[in-house]
Short mmCIF file of C-alpha atoms in Angstrom, two decimals:
data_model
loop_
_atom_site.label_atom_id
_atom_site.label_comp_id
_atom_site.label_asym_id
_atom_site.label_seq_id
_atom_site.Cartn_x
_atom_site.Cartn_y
_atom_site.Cartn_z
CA UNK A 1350 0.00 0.00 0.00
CA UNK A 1351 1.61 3.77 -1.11
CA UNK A 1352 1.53 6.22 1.30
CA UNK A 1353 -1.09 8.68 0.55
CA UNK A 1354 1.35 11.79 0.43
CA UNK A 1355 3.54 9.54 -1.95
CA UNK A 1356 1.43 11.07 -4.98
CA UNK A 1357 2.06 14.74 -3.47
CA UNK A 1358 5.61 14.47 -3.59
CA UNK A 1359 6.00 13.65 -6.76
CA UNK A 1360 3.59 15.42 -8.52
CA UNK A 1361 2.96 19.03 -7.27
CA UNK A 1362 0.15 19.64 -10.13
CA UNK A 1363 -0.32 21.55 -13.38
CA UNK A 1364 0.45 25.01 -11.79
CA UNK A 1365 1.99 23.93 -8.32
CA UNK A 1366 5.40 22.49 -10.20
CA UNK A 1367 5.81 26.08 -11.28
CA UNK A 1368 6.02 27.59 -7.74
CA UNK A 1369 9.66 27.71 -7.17
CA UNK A 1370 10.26 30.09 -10.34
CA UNK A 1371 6.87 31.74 -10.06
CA UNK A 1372 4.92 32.22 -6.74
CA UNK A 1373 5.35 35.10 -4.51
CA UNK A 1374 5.90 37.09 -7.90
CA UNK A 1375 3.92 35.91 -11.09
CA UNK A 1376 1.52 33.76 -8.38
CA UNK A 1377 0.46 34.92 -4.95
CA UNK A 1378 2.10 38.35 -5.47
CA UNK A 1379 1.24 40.86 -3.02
CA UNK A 1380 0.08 44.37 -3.84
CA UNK A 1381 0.23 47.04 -1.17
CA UNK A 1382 -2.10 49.91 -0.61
CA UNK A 1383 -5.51 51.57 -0.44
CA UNK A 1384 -7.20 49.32 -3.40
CA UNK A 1385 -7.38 51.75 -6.44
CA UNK A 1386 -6.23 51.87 -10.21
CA UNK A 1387 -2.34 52.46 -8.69
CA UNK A 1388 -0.85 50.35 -5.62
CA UNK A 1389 2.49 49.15 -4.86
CA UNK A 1390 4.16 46.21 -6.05
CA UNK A 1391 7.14 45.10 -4.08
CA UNK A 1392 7.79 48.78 -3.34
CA UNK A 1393 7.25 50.14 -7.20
CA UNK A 1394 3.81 52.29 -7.99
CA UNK A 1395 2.17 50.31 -11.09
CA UNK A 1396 -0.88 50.31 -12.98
CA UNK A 1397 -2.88 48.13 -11.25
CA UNK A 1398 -5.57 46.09 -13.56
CA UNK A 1399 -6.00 43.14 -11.82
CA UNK A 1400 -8.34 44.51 -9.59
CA UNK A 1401 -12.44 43.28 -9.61
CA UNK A 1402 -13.04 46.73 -8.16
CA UNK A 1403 -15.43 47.27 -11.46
CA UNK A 1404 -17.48 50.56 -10.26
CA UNK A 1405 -14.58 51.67 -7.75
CA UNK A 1406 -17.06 50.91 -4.35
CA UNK A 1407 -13.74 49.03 -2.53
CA UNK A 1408 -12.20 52.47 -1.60
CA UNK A 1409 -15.10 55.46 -2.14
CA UNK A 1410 -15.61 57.41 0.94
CA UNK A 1411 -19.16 56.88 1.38
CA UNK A 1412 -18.58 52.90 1.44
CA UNK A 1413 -15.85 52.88 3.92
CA UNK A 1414 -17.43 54.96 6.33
CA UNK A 1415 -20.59 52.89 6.03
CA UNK A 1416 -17.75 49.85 6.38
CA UNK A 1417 -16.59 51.41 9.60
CA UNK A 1418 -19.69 52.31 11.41
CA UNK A 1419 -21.25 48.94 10.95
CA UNK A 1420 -17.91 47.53 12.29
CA UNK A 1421 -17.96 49.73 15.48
CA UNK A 1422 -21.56 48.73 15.89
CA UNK A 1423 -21.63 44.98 14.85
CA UNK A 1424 -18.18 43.84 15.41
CA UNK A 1425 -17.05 40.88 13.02
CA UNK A 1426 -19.00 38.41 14.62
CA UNK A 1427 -22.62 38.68 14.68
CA UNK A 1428 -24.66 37.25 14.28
CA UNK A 1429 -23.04 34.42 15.55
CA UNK A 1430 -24.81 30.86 14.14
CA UNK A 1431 -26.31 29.83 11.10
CA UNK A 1432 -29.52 31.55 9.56
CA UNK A 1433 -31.70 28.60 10.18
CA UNK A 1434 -30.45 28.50 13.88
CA UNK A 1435 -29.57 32.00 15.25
CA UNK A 1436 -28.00 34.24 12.74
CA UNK A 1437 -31.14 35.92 10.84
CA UNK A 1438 -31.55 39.60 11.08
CA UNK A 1439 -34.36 41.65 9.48
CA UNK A 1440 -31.12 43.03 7.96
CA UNK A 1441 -30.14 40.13 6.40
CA UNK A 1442 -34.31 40.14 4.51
CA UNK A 1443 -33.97 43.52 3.67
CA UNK A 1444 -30.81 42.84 1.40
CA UNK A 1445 -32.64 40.03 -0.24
CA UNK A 1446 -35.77 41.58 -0.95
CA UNK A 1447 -33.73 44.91 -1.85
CA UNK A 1448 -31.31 42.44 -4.18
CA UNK A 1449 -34.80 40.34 -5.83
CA UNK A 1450 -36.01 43.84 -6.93
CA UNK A 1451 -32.85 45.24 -8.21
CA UNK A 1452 -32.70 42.01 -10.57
CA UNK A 1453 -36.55 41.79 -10.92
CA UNK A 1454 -37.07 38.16 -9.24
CA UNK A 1455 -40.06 37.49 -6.93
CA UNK A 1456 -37.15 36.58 -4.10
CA UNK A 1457 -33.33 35.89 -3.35
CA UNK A 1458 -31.19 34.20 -0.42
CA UNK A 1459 -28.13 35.46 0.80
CA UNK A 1460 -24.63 33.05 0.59
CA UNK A 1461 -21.74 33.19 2.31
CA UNK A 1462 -19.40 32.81 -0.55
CA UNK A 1463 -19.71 32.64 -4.15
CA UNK A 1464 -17.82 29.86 -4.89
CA UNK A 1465 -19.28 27.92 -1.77
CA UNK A 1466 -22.85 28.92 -2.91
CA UNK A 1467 -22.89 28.16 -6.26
CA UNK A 1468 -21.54 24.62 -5.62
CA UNK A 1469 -24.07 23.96 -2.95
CA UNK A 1470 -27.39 25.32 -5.52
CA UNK A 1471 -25.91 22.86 -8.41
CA UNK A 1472 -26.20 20.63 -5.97
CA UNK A 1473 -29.78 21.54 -4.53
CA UNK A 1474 -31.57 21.93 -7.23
CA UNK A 1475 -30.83 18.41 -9.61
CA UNK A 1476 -30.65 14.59 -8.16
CA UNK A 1477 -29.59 11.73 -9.61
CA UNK A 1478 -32.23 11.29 -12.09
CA UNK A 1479 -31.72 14.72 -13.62
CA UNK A 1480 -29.23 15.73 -16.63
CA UNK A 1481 -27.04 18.86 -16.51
CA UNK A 1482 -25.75 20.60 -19.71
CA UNK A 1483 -23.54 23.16 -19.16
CA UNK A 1484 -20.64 25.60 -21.19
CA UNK A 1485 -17.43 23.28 -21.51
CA UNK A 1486 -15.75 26.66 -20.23
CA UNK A 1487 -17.73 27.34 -17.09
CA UNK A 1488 -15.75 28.74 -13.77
CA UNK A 1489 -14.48 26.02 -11.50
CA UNK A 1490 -17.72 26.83 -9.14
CA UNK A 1491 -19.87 25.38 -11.49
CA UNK A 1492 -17.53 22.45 -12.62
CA UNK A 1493 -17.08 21.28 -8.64
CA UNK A 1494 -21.00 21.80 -8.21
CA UNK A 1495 -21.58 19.63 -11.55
CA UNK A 1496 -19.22 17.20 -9.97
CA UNK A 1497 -21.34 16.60 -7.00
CA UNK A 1498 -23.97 15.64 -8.99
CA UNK A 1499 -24.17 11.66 -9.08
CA UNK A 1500 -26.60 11.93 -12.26
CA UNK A 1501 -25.27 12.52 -15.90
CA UNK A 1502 -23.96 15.33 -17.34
CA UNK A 1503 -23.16 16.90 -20.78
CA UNK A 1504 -21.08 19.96 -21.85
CA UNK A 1505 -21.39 21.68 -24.38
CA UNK A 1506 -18.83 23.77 -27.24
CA UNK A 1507 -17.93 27.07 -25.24
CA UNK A 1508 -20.63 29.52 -26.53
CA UNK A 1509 -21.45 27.09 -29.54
CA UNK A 1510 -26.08 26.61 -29.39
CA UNK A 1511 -25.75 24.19 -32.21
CA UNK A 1512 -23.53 21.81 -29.74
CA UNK A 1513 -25.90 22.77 -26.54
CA UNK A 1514 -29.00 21.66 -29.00
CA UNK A 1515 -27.19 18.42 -29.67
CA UNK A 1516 -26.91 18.08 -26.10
CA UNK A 1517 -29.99 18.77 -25.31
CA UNK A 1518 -31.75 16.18 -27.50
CA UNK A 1519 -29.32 13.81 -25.56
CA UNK A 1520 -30.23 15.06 -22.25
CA UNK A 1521 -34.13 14.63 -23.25
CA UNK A 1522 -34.05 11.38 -24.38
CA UNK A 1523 -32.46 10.31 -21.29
CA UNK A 1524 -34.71 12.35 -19.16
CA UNK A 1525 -37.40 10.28 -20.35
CA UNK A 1526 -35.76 6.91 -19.15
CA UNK A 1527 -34.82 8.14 -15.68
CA UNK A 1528 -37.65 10.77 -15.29
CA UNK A 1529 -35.65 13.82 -14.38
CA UNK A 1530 -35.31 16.60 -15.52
CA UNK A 1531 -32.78 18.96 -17.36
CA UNK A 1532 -30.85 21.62 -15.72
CA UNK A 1533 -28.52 24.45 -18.04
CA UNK A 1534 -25.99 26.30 -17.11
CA UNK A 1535 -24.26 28.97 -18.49
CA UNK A 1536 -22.41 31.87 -16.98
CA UNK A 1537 -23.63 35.77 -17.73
CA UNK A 1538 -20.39 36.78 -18.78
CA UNK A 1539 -16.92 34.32 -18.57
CA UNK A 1540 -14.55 35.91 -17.11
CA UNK A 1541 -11.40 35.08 -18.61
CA UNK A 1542 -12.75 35.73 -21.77
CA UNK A 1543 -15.34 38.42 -21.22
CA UNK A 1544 -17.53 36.84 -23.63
CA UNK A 1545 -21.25 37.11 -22.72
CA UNK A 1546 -22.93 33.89 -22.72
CA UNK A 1547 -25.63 33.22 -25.38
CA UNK A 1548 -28.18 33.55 -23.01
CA UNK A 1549 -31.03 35.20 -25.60
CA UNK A 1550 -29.81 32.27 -27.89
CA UNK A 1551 -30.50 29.65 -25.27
CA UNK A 1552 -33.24 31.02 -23.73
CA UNK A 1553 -35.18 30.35 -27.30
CA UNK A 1554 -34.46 27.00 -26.74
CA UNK A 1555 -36.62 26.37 -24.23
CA UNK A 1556 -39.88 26.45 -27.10
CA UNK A 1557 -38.17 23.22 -28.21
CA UNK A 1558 -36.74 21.75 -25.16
CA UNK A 1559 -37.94 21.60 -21.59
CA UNK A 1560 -35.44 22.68 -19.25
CA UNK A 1561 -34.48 25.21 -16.20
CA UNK A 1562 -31.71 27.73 -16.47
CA UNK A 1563 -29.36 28.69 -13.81
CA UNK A 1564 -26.61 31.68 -15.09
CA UNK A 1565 -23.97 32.57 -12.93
CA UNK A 1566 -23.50 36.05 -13.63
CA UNK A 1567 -20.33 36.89 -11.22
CA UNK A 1568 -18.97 39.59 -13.79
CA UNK A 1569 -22.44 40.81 -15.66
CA UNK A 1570 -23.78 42.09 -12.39
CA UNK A 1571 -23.36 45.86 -11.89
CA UNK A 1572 -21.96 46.19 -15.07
CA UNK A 1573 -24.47 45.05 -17.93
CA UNK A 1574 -27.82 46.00 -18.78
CA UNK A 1575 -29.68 49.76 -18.54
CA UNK A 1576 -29.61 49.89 -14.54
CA UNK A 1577 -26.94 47.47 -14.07
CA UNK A 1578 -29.11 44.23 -13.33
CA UNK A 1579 -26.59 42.03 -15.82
CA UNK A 1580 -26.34 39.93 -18.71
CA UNK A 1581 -29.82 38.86 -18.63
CA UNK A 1582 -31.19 42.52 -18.47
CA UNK A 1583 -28.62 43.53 -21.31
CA UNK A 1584 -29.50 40.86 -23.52
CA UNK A 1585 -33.69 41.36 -22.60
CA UNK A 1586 -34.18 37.83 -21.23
CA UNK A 1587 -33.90 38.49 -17.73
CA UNK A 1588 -37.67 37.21 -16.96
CA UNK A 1589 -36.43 33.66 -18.56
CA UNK A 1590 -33.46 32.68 -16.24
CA UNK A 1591 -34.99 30.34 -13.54
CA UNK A 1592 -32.22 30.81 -11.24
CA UNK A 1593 -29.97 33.62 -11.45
CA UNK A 1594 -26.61 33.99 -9.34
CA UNK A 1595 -24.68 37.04 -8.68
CA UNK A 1596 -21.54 37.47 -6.42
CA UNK A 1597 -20.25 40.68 -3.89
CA UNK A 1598 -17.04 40.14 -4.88
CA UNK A 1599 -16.95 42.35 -8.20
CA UNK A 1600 -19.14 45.56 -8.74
CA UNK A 1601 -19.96 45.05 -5.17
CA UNK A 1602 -16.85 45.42 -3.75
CA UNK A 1603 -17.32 43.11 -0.16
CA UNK A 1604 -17.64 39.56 0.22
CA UNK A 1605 -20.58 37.49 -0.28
CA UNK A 1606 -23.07 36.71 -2.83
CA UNK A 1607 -26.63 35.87 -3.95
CA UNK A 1608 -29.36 33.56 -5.79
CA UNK A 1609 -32.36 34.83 -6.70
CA UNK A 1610 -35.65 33.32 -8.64
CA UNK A 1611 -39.20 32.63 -8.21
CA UNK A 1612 -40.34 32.48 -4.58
CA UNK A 1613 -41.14 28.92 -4.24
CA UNK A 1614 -38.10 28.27 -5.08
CA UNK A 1615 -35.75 30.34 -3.30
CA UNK A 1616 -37.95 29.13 -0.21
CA UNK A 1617 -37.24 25.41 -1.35
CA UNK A 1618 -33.23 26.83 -1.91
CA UNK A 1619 -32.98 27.94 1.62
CA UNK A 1620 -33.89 24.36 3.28
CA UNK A 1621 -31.51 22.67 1.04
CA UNK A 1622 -28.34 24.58 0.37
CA UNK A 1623 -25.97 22.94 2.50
CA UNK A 1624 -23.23 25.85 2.27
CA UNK A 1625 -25.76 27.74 3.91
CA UNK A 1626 -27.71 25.13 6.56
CA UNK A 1627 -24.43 24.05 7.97
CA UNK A 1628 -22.22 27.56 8.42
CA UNK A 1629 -22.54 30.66 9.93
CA UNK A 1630 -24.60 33.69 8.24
CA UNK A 1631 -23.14 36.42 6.59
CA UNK A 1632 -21.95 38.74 9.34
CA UNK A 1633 -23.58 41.90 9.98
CA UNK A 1634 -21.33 43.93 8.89
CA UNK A 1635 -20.79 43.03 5.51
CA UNK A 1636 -24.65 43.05 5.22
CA UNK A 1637 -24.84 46.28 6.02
CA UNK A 1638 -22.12 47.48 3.52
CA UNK A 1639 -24.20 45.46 0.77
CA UNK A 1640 -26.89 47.43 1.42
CA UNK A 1641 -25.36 50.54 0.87
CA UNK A 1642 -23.29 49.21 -2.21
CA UNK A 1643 -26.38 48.36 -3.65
CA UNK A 1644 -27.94 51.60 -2.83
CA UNK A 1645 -24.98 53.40 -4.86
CA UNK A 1646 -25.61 51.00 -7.93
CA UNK A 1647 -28.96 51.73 -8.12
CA UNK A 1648 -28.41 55.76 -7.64
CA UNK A 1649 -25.56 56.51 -9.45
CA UNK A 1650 -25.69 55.48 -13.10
CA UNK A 1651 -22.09 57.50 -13.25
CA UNK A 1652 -20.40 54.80 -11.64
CA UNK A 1653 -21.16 52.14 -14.49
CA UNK A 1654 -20.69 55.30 -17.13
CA UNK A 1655 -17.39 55.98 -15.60
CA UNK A 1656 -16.16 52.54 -15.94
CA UNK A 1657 -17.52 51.65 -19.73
CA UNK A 1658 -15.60 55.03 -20.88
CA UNK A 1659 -12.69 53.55 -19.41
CA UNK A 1660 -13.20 50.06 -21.06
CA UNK A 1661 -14.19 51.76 -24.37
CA UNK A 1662 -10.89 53.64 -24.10
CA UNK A 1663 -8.53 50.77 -23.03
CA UNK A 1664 -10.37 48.10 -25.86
CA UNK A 1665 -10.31 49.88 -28.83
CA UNK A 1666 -6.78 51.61 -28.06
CA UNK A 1667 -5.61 48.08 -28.35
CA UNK A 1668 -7.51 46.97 -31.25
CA UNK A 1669 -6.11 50.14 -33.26
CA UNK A 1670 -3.23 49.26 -32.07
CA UNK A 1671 -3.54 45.49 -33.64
CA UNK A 1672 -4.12 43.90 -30.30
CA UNK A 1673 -5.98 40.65 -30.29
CA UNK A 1674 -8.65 40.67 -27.65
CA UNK A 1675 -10.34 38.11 -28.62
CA UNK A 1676 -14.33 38.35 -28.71
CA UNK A 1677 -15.46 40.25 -25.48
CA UNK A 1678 -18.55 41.89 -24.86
CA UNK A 1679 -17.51 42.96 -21.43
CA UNK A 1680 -16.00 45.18 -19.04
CA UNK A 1681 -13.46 41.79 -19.23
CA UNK A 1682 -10.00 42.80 -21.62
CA UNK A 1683 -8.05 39.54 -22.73
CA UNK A 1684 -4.86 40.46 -24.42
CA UNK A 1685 -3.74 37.20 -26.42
CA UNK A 1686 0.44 36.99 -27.28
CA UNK A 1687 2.14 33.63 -28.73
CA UNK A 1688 5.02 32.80 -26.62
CA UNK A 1689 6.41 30.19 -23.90
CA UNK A 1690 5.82 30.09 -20.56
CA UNK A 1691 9.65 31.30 -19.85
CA UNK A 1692 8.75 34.31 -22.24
CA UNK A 1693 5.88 35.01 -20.80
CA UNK A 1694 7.20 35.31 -16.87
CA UNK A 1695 10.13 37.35 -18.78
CA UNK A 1696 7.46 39.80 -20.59
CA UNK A 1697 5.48 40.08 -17.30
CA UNK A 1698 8.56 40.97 -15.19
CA UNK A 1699 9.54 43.52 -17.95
CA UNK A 1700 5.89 44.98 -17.60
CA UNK A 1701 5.77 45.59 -13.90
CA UNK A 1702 9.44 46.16 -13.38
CA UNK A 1703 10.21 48.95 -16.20
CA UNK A 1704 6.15 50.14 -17.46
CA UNK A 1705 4.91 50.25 -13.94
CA UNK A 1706 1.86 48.21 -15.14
CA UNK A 1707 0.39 45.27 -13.16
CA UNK A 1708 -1.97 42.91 -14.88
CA UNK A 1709 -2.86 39.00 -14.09
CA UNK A 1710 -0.72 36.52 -16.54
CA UNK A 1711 -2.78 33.13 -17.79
CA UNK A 1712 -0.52 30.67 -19.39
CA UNK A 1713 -1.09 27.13 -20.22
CA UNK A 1714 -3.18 24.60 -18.91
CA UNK A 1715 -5.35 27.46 -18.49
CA UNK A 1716 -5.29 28.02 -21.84
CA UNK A 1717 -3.65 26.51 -25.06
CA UNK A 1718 0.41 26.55 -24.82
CA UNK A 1719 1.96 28.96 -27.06
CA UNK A 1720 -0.52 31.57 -25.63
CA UNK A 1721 0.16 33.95 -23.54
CA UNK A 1722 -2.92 35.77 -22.03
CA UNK A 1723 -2.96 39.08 -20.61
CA UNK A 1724 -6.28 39.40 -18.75
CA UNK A 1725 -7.05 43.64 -17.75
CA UNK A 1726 -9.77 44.31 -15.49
CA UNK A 1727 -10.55 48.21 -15.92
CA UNK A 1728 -12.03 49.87 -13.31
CA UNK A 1729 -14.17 53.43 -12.71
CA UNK A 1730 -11.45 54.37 -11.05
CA UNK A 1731 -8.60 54.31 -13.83
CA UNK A 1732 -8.10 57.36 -16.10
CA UNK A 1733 -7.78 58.09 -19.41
CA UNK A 1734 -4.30 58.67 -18.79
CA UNK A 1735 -3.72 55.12 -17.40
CA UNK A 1736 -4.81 53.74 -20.84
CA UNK A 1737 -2.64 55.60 -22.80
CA UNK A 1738 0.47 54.99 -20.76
CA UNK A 1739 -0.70 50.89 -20.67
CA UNK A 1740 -1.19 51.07 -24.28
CA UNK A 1741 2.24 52.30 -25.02
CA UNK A 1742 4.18 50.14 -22.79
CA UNK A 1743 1.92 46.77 -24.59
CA UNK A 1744 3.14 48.01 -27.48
CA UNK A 1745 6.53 48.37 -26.17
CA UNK A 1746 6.53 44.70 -24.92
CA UNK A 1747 4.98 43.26 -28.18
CA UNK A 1748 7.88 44.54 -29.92
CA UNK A 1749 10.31 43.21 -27.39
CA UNK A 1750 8.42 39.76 -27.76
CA UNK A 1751 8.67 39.10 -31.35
CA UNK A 1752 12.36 40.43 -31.90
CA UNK A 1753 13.22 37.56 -29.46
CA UNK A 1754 14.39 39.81 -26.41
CA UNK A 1755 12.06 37.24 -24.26
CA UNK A 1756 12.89 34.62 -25.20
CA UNK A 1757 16.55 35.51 -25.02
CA UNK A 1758 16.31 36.67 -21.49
CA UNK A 1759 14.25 33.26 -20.23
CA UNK A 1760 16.73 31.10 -21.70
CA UNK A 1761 18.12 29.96 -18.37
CA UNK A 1762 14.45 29.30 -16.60
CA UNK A 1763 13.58 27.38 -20.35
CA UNK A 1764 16.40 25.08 -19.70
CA UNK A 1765 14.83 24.85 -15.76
CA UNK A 1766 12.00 23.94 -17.16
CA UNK A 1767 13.11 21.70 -19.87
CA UNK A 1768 10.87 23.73 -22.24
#
């Protein structure tokens, strides 16, 4: 019999055999400061746009002092116990009903986590009889929730309605053997590529096929649609999403999230999501900082304007500039190179170290190898000077990349790496 670490020391995993060269710099790095478009990075000022800060709530005045009052008046502790037991607050139903309206469901339920809650309502709402079909690249929430599920499951082509159709008909015919039903899922936006999912697209499907539809719509929330409601609202089908999911941790700025659809099922939701029976509620004073984050959303249409003349800035500087940023429809800027993994940590180092600009690196298995993705998150709280000096050092760093100053430079960590 092997020793159950045996596995562990030989294999550290996809990413983890990287750490020696990589974390505490290009993984795990640590940015200093008051969150904002510029922060420190081991003691330099950069350009900071790794940041989910979308409408700019983490740092604005009237959110932290609304942060520190509910701190001096809560603590960080109550309510201390689990909704069900002894941690619900007319607080806590205020944010939900405030949160159902704001996205035009009859009701929603609070969660402790997004990644936590979206696992556990996967995993409430089907049973082993029922079928998922869900976008082949969903966010790991979704893949760990489908993963629970001791039923089948199909995925579907990224984006691709002829492939969920196909899928579908599968899913229906074995429906009808097991007597389930069919659950879809599809995120509101995906956020590595900013693409919005095809939710008008598979929301027609639903004439043809009978199924419910759950969007997870982490990075759509706050910063789609007229007043901000998401991807569904943007795309006019928010009435025909069955179960809609929306995290804190983006426009909103705290921690936390939310589900929301038709009461009876939100009230069937709360005595079956396990994240939420079993663990402590959503302290008191991140409630109360929802509330007024939510508040601002609703009341001041600047913040999204603020942010989309950013993003309109920052995407088509790079596409004049011959960028390829793929096919977003989002706040969400991918910035797609061909190089190594050694080039890329050399490009990345050249970025923050000489430009001054901070971004999030993606490199293979995360995504094809050769490609080197540059994933931006602009902010309402960058300028119009930010993108221009950002656009001028990618250029600089493009050129630097294909004249072979990269690849030059990572020639030692290539040989580390046997690439």
């Amino acid at each position: 019999m092997k020793d159950l670490f045996e596995k562990i020391y030989k294999d550290k995993g996809p990413l983890g055999k990287w750490a020696s060269q990589a974390e505490g710099y290009f993984v795990f790095p640590k940015l200093e400061g008051q969150i904002s478009n510029r922060m420190k990075f081991q003691g330099k000022d950069v350009i900071t746009w790794s940041i989910n800060d979308y409408l700019g709530l983490a740092n604005h005045p009237e959110v932290r002092k609304v942060d520190a009052e509910a701190a001096a008046e809560y603590g960080s502790a109550y309510p201390m116990g689990a909704r069900m037991m002894s941690g619900h607050t007319s607080l806590h139903e205020q944010l939900q009903n405030e949160l159902a309206a704001f996205v035009n469901k009859e009701a929603a339920y609070l969660l402790n986590f997004g990644y936590q809650g979206m696992l556990s309502t996967i995993d409430a709402l089907v049973g082993k009889d029922d079928i998922i079909v869900y976008d082949v690249d969903a966010h790991a929430c979704i893949i760990d929730g489908v993963r629970l599920h001791m039923g089948k499951r199909f995925t579907y082509k990224h984006n691709d309605v002829e492939s969920l159709e196909k899928n579908l008909e599968r899913a229906t015919k074995m429906a009808e053997q097991t007597g389930g039903g069919i659950l879809v899922i599809s995120e509101g936006v995906f956020g590595m590529r900013g693409e919005q999912g095809r939710l008008k697209e598979i929301v027609a499907l639903k004439k043809k096929y009978n199924f419910r539809f759950l969007v997870d719509d982490a990075h759509g929330f706050g910063t789609l649609g007229k007043t901000g409601a998401g991807a569904g609202e943007e795309q006019g089908v928010q009435d025909d999403i069955d179960v809609y999911f929306a995290t804190f941790a983006k426009s909103m700025a705290g921690t936390g999230a939310f589900i929301a659809a038709d009461k009876e099922i939100i009230d069937y939701l709360k005595y079956n999501l396990r994240s939420q029976m079993f663990a402590k509620s959503l302290q008191m004073q991140l409630v109360v900082g929802a509330l007024k984050r939510l508040d601002m959303l609703r009341t001041m249409p600047e913040l999204k304007n603020n942010l989309w003349t950013i993003v309109d800035a920052l995407q088509s500087g790079l596409k004049e500039r011959g960028f390829d940023i793929g096919t977003t429809q989002s706040c969400v800027t991918p910035v797609y190179l061909k190089g190594s993994i050694p080039e890329a940590m050399a490009l990345v180092r050249d970025l923050r170290e000489n430009y001054g600009i901070f971004c999030s690196i993606v490199v293979y298995p995360v995504v094809p190898k050769g490609i080197i993705l540059l994933r931006m998150i602009p902010t309402a709280t960058h300028t119009l000077e930010d993108v221009e000096v950002t656009l001028n050092a990618f250029s600089a760093i493009r050129s630097r990349l294909e004249n072979g100053t990269y690849k030059r430079l990572s020639a030692a960590v290539a040989a580390a790496m046997g690439e």
